[in-house]
Amino acid sequence: MIISMKAGATKEQVQHVIDQIRKMGYEAHPIYGKERVVIGAIGDERGKARLQALEAAAGVDQVVPILRPFKLSGRELRREATVVRVGEIEIGPQRFVVMAGPCSVESREQILSTARSVKKSGAQILRGGAFKPRTSPYSFQGLEEEGLKLLAEARAETGLKIVTEVMTPEDIPLVSAYTDILQVGARNMQNYALLKRLGQARRPVLLKRSMMGSIQELLMSAEYIISQGNPDVILCERGIRTFETATRNTMDVSAVPLLHELSHLPVIADPSHGTGLRSLIRPMAKASVAAGADGLMIEVHPNPEEAFSDGPQSLLLEEFEALMQDVRRFLPLEGRTL
Ligand code: PEP
Ligand code: MN
């Protein structure tokens, strides 16, 4: 933190601020300029927000952070990229991971046929919601534990790992008993009670950006999870809400390289929710590869017109196969392999 004193601040005011900084456990390094004094406060980054209170002290003009507030998810204090391990799958800068499956788990036949097909096309992780965060309480809410059991059955048969959403802190033990990755949905990105409890969970967390979440807010949400002891966080860009109504969301592809600049955590892209339109998913998947994404999340359904949720943005099985062929062609340009 830099504490900038007002021009004309008295010697006593400067000394008082220095004393306060030391009292809070930080070193104070004053720099005496012609017009004014600025004081650098050096020490443990984590509690530094407390220094902000010095803005109320007499003679202080501004208290300005010099490092970003996301200490554990940011790159400033940890340069090397984090690799999140899910069994033998590595999610990080070398390999490329594809998570595919229906929006919701609907039936044994639906999830098993999708799992077999996406596995054949090259996906490593099966997605499917058993607890669904729906905009309307009258929409299908998910099969809950029965859905989790079906996902586990599909894993046992295909060897695919599973990612599925958890919506409340109370559900974490149940969902953890079945899944390999716990998904935080866009609508829950700032559910801090959920994030804190996920910090104590023993599973990697896929954290989706909310439709109105800034990059900084996403990284602060990751900070909640990591600061509670769980370092295995995967970030996911899934589109944000803008003035544009031609697409369901505006896919912020630039978030991918920006998140990589700001954070050491893996970043995946979800062009299904990012656009909401089937025809845009393949081009945006390629754009995500080019932008440096560490993986993709894609909604796939054997019969989208009968899907309980997100049918219009779900790829047919053969469309997903075509997307994977494109991805395979593009990955070597980025120095990656599936
Ligand atoms: C989903 O993955 O099906 C989902 C509900 O996504 P989001 O939370 O990004 O809307
Ligand atoms: Mn969906």
PDB file of C-alpha atoms and ligand atoms in Angstrom, residues 103 127 132-133 165 183 185-187 208 238 270 273 297 299 310, ligand 1:
ATOM      1  CA  CYS A 103     -27.181 -29.445 -19.759  1.00  0.00           C
ATOM      2  CA  ARG A 127     -20.792 -32.856 -17.783  1.00  0.00           C
ATOM      3  CA  LYS A 132     -30.159 -27.166 -11.947  1.00  0.00           C
ATOM      4  CA  PRO A 133     -30.192 -23.429 -11.213  1.00  0.00           C
ATOM      5  CA  GLU A 165     -23.013 -28.415 -10.327  1.00  0.00           C
ATOM      6  CA  GLN A 183     -19.148 -26.868 -10.627  1.00  0.00           C
ATOM      7  CA  GLY A 185     -22.774 -22.023 -11.681  1.00  0.00           C
ATOM      8  CA  ALA A 186     -22.743 -18.469 -12.967  1.00  0.00           C
ATOM      9  CA  ARG A 187     -25.638 -17.544 -10.683  1.00  0.00           C
ATOM     10  CA  LYS A 208     -18.060 -20.105 -13.738  1.00  0.00           C
ATOM     11  CA  ARG A 238     -19.292 -18.520 -20.063  1.00  0.00           C
ATOM     12  CA  ASP A 270     -17.987 -22.485 -22.420  1.00  0.00           C
ATOM     13  CA  HIS A 273     -23.762 -20.711 -22.602  1.00  0.00           C
ATOM     14  CA  MET A 297     -17.133 -27.088 -21.818  1.00  0.00           C
ATOM     15  CA  GLU A 299     -23.370 -28.960 -24.166  1.00  0.00           C
ATOM     16  CA  ASP A 310     -30.788 -25.611 -23.050  1.00  0.00           C
TER      17      ASP A 310
HETATM   18  C1  PEP B   1     -24.710 -25.148 -16.963  1.00  0.00           C
HETATM   19  O1  PEP B   1     -23.484 -25.390 -17.040  1.00  0.00           O
HETATM   20  O2  PEP B   1     -25.611 -25.861 -17.443  1.00  0.00           O
HETATM   21  C2  PEP B   1     -25.118 -23.859 -16.375  1.00  0.00           C
HETATM   22  C3  PEP B   1     -26.266 -23.742 -15.693  1.00  0.00           C
HETATM   23  O3  PEP B   1     -24.244 -22.880 -16.652  1.00  0.00           O
HETATM   24  P1  PEP B   1     -24.185 -21.369 -16.093  1.00  0.00           P
HETATM   25  O4  PEP B   1     -24.098 -21.497 -14.622  1.00  0.00           O
HETATM   26  O5  PEP B   1     -22.924 -20.839 -16.730  1.00  0.00           O
HETATM   27  O6  PEP B   1     -25.425 -20.659 -16.583  1.00  0.00           O
END
